[in-house]
Amino acid sequence: MSGTAQAEAPAGKPPVSVELSAYQITLNQKGESSAKLVKQAKPNDIIEYRATYTNNTAKNVKGLVATLPIPADTQFLAKSTPAQAQASTDGVNFAAMPLKRKTGSQTVNVPLQEYRALRWTIAELPAGKSITVTAQTRVNSTIGAVGQ
């Protein structure tokens, strides 16, 4: 996360704080989805990770870079908000989705299971306001807890 706040945050709070949560997404018989906060997941569960960035200052924060990791035991489902996220296979180098790579003389899409982080550039986060970024994943194995 990066960004420059032009004002001091209240004592004990960073200029911008982030809270990460995990929700299990389920569909009812009508195809409507619901989300339930979870701590652990089973194989094939759909988990939506949400990172809420809050501006704790009295001034707008410009150029905030919001990053959301994709846990190793999950596969990104190409569903994220807001639009225009960039993706990474290593959490360091980001590019527009879908990610591409050279294989021999061909350029191919990088498989979604190799995505390890998403990043958004938030032009401006108003004073005292929050923004939430999300990514949906499917659990591949039982290794590891959801909310790490």
Coordinates of N, CA and C in Angstrom, one line a residue:
M1 N 0.9 -1.2 0.0 CA 0.0 0.0 0.0 C 0.9 1.2 0.0
S2 N 0.5 2.2 -0.8 CA 1.3 3.5 -0.7 C 0.3 4.6 -1.0
G3 N 0.7 5.8 -0.7 CA -0.1 6.9 -0.8 C 0.5 8.0 0.1
T4 N 0.2 9.3 -0.2 CA 0.7 10.3 0.6 C -0.5 11.1 1.2
A5 N -0.5 11.1 2.5 CA -1.6 11.9 3.2 C -0.9 13.3 3.5
Q6 N -1.7 14.3 3.3 CA -1.2 15.6 3.6 C -1.4 16.1 5.0
A7 N -2.1 15.3 5.8 CA -2.4 15.7 7.2 C -2.1 14.5 8.1
E8 N -2.0 14.8 9.4 CA -1.7 13.8 10.4 C -3.0 13.1 10.7
A9 N -2.9 11.8 11.0 CA -4.0 11.0 11.4 C -4.1 11.1 12.9
P10 N -5.3 10.8 13.5 CA -5.4 10.9 14.9 C -4.4 10.0 15.6
A11 N -4.0 10.3 16.8 CA -3.0 9.6 17.5 C -3.3 8.1 17.5
G12 N -2.2 7.3 17.2 CA -2.4 5.8 17.2 C -2.9 5.2 15.9
K13 N -3.3 6.1 14.9 CA -3.8 5.5 13.7 C -2.9 5.9 12.5
P14 N -2.7 5.0 11.6 CA -1.9 5.4 10.4 C -2.8 6.3 9.5
P15 N -2.2 7.0 8.6 CA -2.9 7.9 7.7 C -4.0 7.1 6.9
V16 N -3.6 5.9 6.4 CA -4.5 5.0 5.7 C -4.4 3.6 6.4
S17 N -5.5 3.1 6.8 CA -5.5 1.7 7.4 C -6.2 0.8 6.5
V18 N -5.9 -0.5 6.6 CA -6.5 -1.5 5.8 C -7.0 -2.7 6.7
E19 N -8.2 -3.2 6.3 CA -8.7 -4.3 7.0 C -9.1 -5.4 6.0
L20 N -8.5 -6.6 6.2 CA -8.7 -7.7 5.2 C -9.8 -8.7 5.8
S21 N -10.7 -9.1 5.0 CA -11.7 -10.1 5.5 C -12.0 -11.1 4.4
A22 N -12.5 -12.2 4.7 CA -12.8 -13.3 3.8 C -14.3 -13.7 3.9
Y23 N -15.0 -13.8 2.8 CA -16.4 -14.2 2.8 C -16.6 -15.4 1.9
Q24 N -17.4 -16.4 2.4 CA -17.8 -17.5 1.5 C -19.0 -17.0 0.7
I25 N -18.9 -17.2 -0.6 CA -20.0 -16.9 -1.5 C -20.8 -18.1 -1.8
T26 N -22.1 -18.1 -1.6 CA -23.0 -19.2 -2.0 C -24.1 -18.7 -2.8
L27 N -24.6 -19.6 -3.7 CA -25.8 -19.2 -4.5 C -27.0 -20.0 -4.1
N28 N -28.2 -19.3 -4.1 CA -29.4 -20.1 -3.7 C -30.0 -20.7 -5.0
Q29 N -31.1 -21.3 -4.9 CA -31.7 -21.9 -6.1 C -32.1 -21.0 -7.2
K30 N -32.3 -19.7 -6.8 CA -32.6 -18.7 -7.8 C -31.4 -18.1 -8.5
G31 N -30.2 -18.5 -8.0 CA -29.0 -18.0 -8.6 C -28.5 -16.7 -7.9
E32 N -29.2 -16.3 -6.8 CA -28.8 -15.1 -6.1 C -27.6 -15.5 -5.1
S33 N -26.6 -14.6 -5.1 CA -25.5 -14.9 -4.2 C -25.6 -14.2 -2.8
S34 N -25.0 -14.9 -1.9 CA -24.9 -14.3 -0.5 C -23.5 -14.5 0.0
A35 N -23.1 -13.6 0.9 CA -21.8 -13.7 1.5 C -21.8 -13.9 3.0
K36 N -21.0 -14.8 3.5 CA -20.9 -15.0 4.9 C -19.5 -15.0 5.4
L37 N -19.2 -14.2 6.4 CA -17.8 -14.1 6.9 C -17.3 -15.4 7.4
V38 N -16.1 -15.8 6.9 CA -15.6 -17.2 7.3 C -14.1 -17.1 7.8
K39 N -13.7 -18.1 8.6 CA -12.4 -18.2 9.0 C -11.6 -19.4 8.4
Q40 N -12.4 -20.4 7.9 CA -11.8 -21.5 7.3 C -12.7 -21.9 6.1
A41 N -12.1 -22.6 5.2 CA -12.8 -23.0 4.0 C -12.5 -24.5 3.6
K42 N -13.4 -25.0 2.7 CA -13.2 -26.4 2.2 C -12.9 -26.3 0.7
P43 N -12.3 -27.4 0.2 CA -12.1 -27.4 -1.3 C -13.3 -27.1 -2.0
N44 N -13.1 -26.3 -3.1 CA -14.2 -25.9 -4.0 C -15.1 -24.7 -3.4
D45 N -14.9 -24.3 -2.2 CA -15.6 -23.1 -1.7 C -15.2 -21.9 -2.5
I46 N -16.1 -21.0 -2.7 CA -15.8 -19.7 -3.4 C -15.6 -18.7 -2.2
I47 N -14.4 -18.1 -2.2 CA -14.1 -17.2 -1.1 C -13.8 -15.8 -1.8
E48 N -14.5 -14.8 -1.3 CA -14.3 -13.4 -1.8 C -13.5 -12.7 -0.7
Y49 N -12.3 -12.3 -1.1 CA -11.4 -11.5 -0.2 C -11.7 -10.1 -0.4
R50 N -11.9 -9.3 0.7 CA -12.2 -7.9 0.7 C -11.1 -7.2 1.5
A51 N -10.5 -6.1 0.9 CA -9.6 -5.3 1.7 C -10.2 -3.9 1.7
T52 N -10.5 -3.4 2.9 CA -11.1 -2.0 3.0 C -10.0 -1.1 3.4
Y53 N -9.8 -0.1 2.6 CA -8.8 1.0 2.9 C -9.5 2.2 3.4
T54 N -9.1 2.7 4.6 CA -9.8 3.9 5.2 C -8.8 5.0 5.4
N55 N -9.2 6.2 4.9 CA -8.4 7.4 5.1 C -8.8 8.0 6.5
N56 N -7.8 7.9 7.3 CA -7.9 8.4 8.7 C -7.5 9.8 8.9
T57 N -7.3 10.6 7.9 CA -6.9 12.0 8.0 C -8.0 12.9 7.6
A58 N -7.8 14.2 7.8 CA -8.7 15.3 7.5 C -8.5 15.8 6.0
K59 N -7.6 15.2 5.3 CA -7.4 15.6 3.9 C -7.5 14.4 3.0
N60 N -7.7 14.7 1.7 CA -7.8 13.6 0.7 C -6.5 13.0 0.5
V61 N -6.4 11.6 0.3 CA -5.2 10.9 -0.1 C -5.3 10.7 -1.6
K62 N -4.2 11.1 -2.3 CA -4.2 10.9 -3.7 C -3.2 9.8 -4.1
G63 N -3.5 9.1 -5.2 CA -2.6 8.1 -5.7 C -2.4 6.9 -4.8
L64 N -3.5 6.5 -4.1 CA -3.4 5.3 -3.2 C -3.3 4.0 -4.1
V65 N -2.3 3.2 -3.7 CA -2.2 1.9 -4.4 C -2.7 0.8 -3.4
A66 N -3.8 0.2 -3.8 CA -4.4 -0.9 -3.0 C -4.1 -2.2 -3.6
T67 N -3.5 -3.1 -2.7 CA -3.1 -4.4 -3.2 C -3.8 -5.5 -2.4
L68 N -4.2 -6.5 -3.0 CA -4.9 -7.6 -2.4 C -4.3 -8.9 -2.8
P69 N -3.7 -9.7 -1.8 CA -3.0 -10.9 -2.2 C -4.0 -12.0 -2.5
I70 N -3.6 -13.0 -3.4 CA -4.4 -14.1 -3.7 C -3.7 -15.3 -3.0
P71 N -4.3 -16.0 -2.0 CA -3.6 -17.0 -1.3 C -3.2 -18.2 -2.2
A72 N -2.1 -18.8 -1.9 CA -1.5 -19.9 -2.8 C -2.5 -21.1 -2.9
D73 N -3.3 -21.4 -2.0 CA -4.2 -22.6 -2.1 C -5.5 -22.2 -2.7
T74 N -5.6 -21.1 -3.5 CA -6.8 -20.7 -4.2 C -6.5 -20.4 -5.6
Q75 N -7.5 -20.3 -6.4 CA -7.4 -19.9 -7.8 C -8.3 -18.7 -8.0
F76 N -7.8 -17.6 -8.5 CA -8.5 -16.4 -8.9 C -9.6 -16.8 -9.9
L77 N -10.8 -16.2 -9.7 CA -11.9 -16.5 -10.6 C -12.2 -15.4 -11.7
A78 N -11.2 -14.5 -11.8 CA -11.4 -13.4 -12.7 C -12.6 -12.5 -12.4
K79 N -12.9 -12.4 -11.1 CA -14.0 -11.5 -10.6 C -13.4 -10.7 -9.6
S80 N -13.4 -9.3 -9.8 CA -12.8 -8.4 -8.9 C -13.5 -7.0 -9.0
T81 N -13.5 -6.2 -8.0 CA -14.0 -4.9 -8.0 C -13.0 -4.0 -7.2
P82 N -12.9 -2.7 -7.6 CA -13.4 -2.1 -8.8 C -12.8 -2.7 -10.1
A83 N -13.3 -2.2 -11.2 CA -12.7 -2.7 -12.5 C -11.3 -2.1 -12.7
Q84 N -10.6 -2.5 -13.7 CA -9.3 -2.0 -14.0 C -8.2 -2.4 -13.0
A85 N -8.3 -3.6 -12.4 CA -7.3 -4.1 -11.5 C -6.1 -4.6 -12.4
Q86 N -4.9 -4.5 -11.9 CA -3.8 -5.2 -12.5 C -3.5 -6.4 -11.7
A87 N -2.8 -7.4 -12.3 CA -2.6 -8.7 -11.7 C -1.1 -9.0 -11.7
S88 N -0.7 -9.9 -10.8 CA 0.7 -10.3 -10.6 C 0.8 -11.8 -10.3
T89 N 1.9 -12.4 -10.8 CA 2.1 -13.8 -10.4 C 3.2 -13.9 -9.3
D90 N 3.8 -12.8 -9.0 CA 4.8 -12.8 -7.9 C 4.6 -11.7 -6.8
G91 N 3.5 -10.9 -6.9 CA 3.3 -9.9 -5.9 C 4.2 -8.7 -6.1
V92 N 5.0 -8.6 -7.1 CA 5.9 -7.5 -7.3 C 5.7 -6.8 -8.6
N93 N 5.6 -7.6 -9.7 CA 5.5 -7.1 -11.1 C 4.0 -7.2 -11.5
F94 N 3.3 -6.1 -11.7 CA 1.9 -6.0 -12.1 C 1.7 -5.6 -13.5
A95 N 0.6 -6.1 -14.1 CA 0.3 -5.7 -15.5 C -1.2 -5.9 -15.7
A96 N -1.8 -5.3 -16.7 CA -3.2 -5.4 -17.0 C -3.6 -6.8 -17.2
M97 N -4.8 -7.1 -16.9 CA -5.4 -8.5 -17.1 C -6.0 -8.6 -18.5
P98 N -6.0 -9.7 -19.1 CA -5.3 -10.9 -18.7 C -3.8 -10.9 -18.8
L99 N -3.1 -11.5 -17.9 CA -1.7 -11.5 -17.9 C -1.3 -12.4 -19.1
K100 N -0.2 -12.0 -19.8 CA 0.3 -12.7 -21.0 C 1.8 -13.2 -20.7
R101 N 2.2 -14.2 -21.4 CA 3.6 -14.6 -21.4 C 4.0 -15.2 -22.8
K102 N 5.2 -15.2 -23.1 CA 5.8 -15.7 -24.3 C 6.1 -17.2 -24.0
T103 N 5.6 -18.1 -24.9 CA 5.9 -19.5 -24.8 C 6.4 -19.9 -26.2
G104 N 7.7 -20.0 -26.3 CA 8.2 -20.2 -27.7 C 8.0 -19.0 -28.5
S105 N 7.3 -19.1 -29.6 CA 7.1 -18.0 -30.5 C 5.7 -17.4 -30.3
Q106 N 4.9 -18.0 -29.4 CA 3.5 -17.6 -29.1 C 3.4 -16.8 -27.8
T107 N 2.4 -15.9 -27.8 CA 2.0 -15.2 -26.6 C 0.7 -15.8 -26.1
V108 N 0.7 -16.3 -24.9 CA -0.4 -17.0 -24.3 C -0.9 -16.3 -23.0
N109 N -2.1 -16.6 -22.6 CA -2.6 -16.1 -21.3 C -2.0 -16.9 -20.2
V110 N -1.6 -16.2 -19.1 CA -1.1 -16.9 -17.9 C -2.4 -17.5 -17.2
P111 N -2.3 -18.8 -16.9 CA -3.4 -19.4 -16.2 C -3.8 -18.7 -14.9
L112 N -5.1 -18.6 -14.6 CA -5.6 -17.8 -13.5 C -5.0 -18.4 -12.2
Q113 N -4.8 -19.7 -12.1 CA -4.2 -20.3 -10.9 C -2.9 -19.7 -10.5
E114 N -2.2 -19.1 -11.4 CA -0.9 -18.5 -11.2 C -0.9 -17.1 -10.7
Y115 N -2.1 -16.4 -10.7 CA -2.3 -15.1 -10.2 C -2.1 -15.1 -8.7
R116 N -1.3 -14.2 -8.1 CA -1.0 -14.2 -6.7 C -1.3 -12.9 -6.0
A117 N -1.7 -11.8 -6.8 CA -2.0 -10.5 -6.2 C -2.7 -9.7 -7.2
L118 N -3.6 -8.8 -6.7 CA -4.2 -7.8 -7.6 C -3.9 -6.4 -7.0
R119 N -3.9 -5.4 -7.9 CA -3.6 -4.1 -7.4 C -4.4 -3.1 -8.2
W120 N -4.9 -2.1 -7.5 CA -5.7 -1.0 -8.0 C -5.0 0.3 -7.6
T121 N -5.0 1.3 -8.5 CA -4.6 2.7 -8.2 C -5.8 3.5 -8.0
I122 N -6.0 4.0 -6.8 CA -7.2 4.8 -6.4 C -6.7 6.3 -6.6
A123 N -7.3 7.0 -7.5 CA -6.9 8.3 -7.8 C -7.0 9.2 -6.5
E124 N -8.1 9.1 -5.8 CA -8.3 9.9 -4.6 C -9.2 9.3 -3.6
L125 N -8.8 9.2 -2.4 CA -9.6 8.7 -1.3 C -9.9 9.8 -0.4
P126 N -11.2 10.3 -0.4 CA -11.6 11.5 0.4 C -11.3 11.3 1.9
A127 N -11.1 12.4 2.6 CA -10.9 12.4 4.0 C -12.0 11.7 4.8
G128 N -11.6 10.7 5.7 CA -12.6 10.0 6.5 C -13.4 9.0 5.7
K129 N -13.1 8.7 4.5 CA -13.9 7.7 3.7 C -13.1 6.4 3.5
S130 N -13.8 5.4 3.0 CA -13.2 4.1 2.8 C -13.5 3.6 1.4
I131 N -12.7 2.7 0.9 CA -12.9 2.0 -0.4 C -12.6 0.6 -0.2
T132 N -13.4 -0.3 -0.7 CA -13.2 -1.8 -0.6 C -12.8 -2.3 -2.0
V133 N -11.8 -3.1 -2.0 CA -11.4 -3.9 -3.2 C -11.6 -5.3 -3.0
T134 N -12.1 -6.1 -4.0 CA -12.4 -7.5 -3.8 C -11.9 -8.4 -4.9
A135 N -11.7 -9.6 -4.5 CA -11.3 -10.7 -5.5 C -11.9 -12.0 -5.1
Q136 N -12.6 -12.7 -6.1 CA -13.2 -14.0 -5.8 C -12.2 -15.1 -6.2
T137 N -12.1 -16.1 -5.3 CA -11.2 -17.2 -5.5 C -12.0 -18.5 -5.3
R138 N -11.4 -19.6 -5.8 CA -12.0 -21.0 -5.4 C -10.9 -21.7 -4.7
V139 N -11.2 -22.3 -3.6 CA -10.2 -23.1 -2.8 C -9.8 -24.4 -3.5
N140 N -8.5 -24.6 -3.6 CA -8.0 -25.7 -4.3 C -7.7 -26.9 -3.3
S141 N -7.4 -26.6 -2.1 CA -7.0 -27.7 -1.1 C -7.4 -27.3 0.3
T142 N -7.2 -28.2 1.2 CA -7.6 -27.9 2.6 C -6.4 -27.2 3.4
I143 N -5.3 -27.0 2.7 CA -4.1 -26.5 3.4 C -4.3 -25.0 3.7
G144 N -4.1 -24.6 5.0 CA -4.1 -23.2 5.3 C -5.5 -22.7 5.7
A145 N -5.5 -21.7 6.5 CA -6.8 -21.0 6.9 C -7.1 -19.9 5.9
V146 N -8.3 -19.5 5.9 CA -8.8 -18.5 4.9 C -8.3 -17.1 5.4
G147 N -8.5 -16.7 6.6 CA -8.1 -15.4 7.0 C -6.7 -15.4 7.7
Q148 N -5.7 -15.4 6.8 CA -4.3 -15.4 7.3 C -3.8 -14.0 7.6

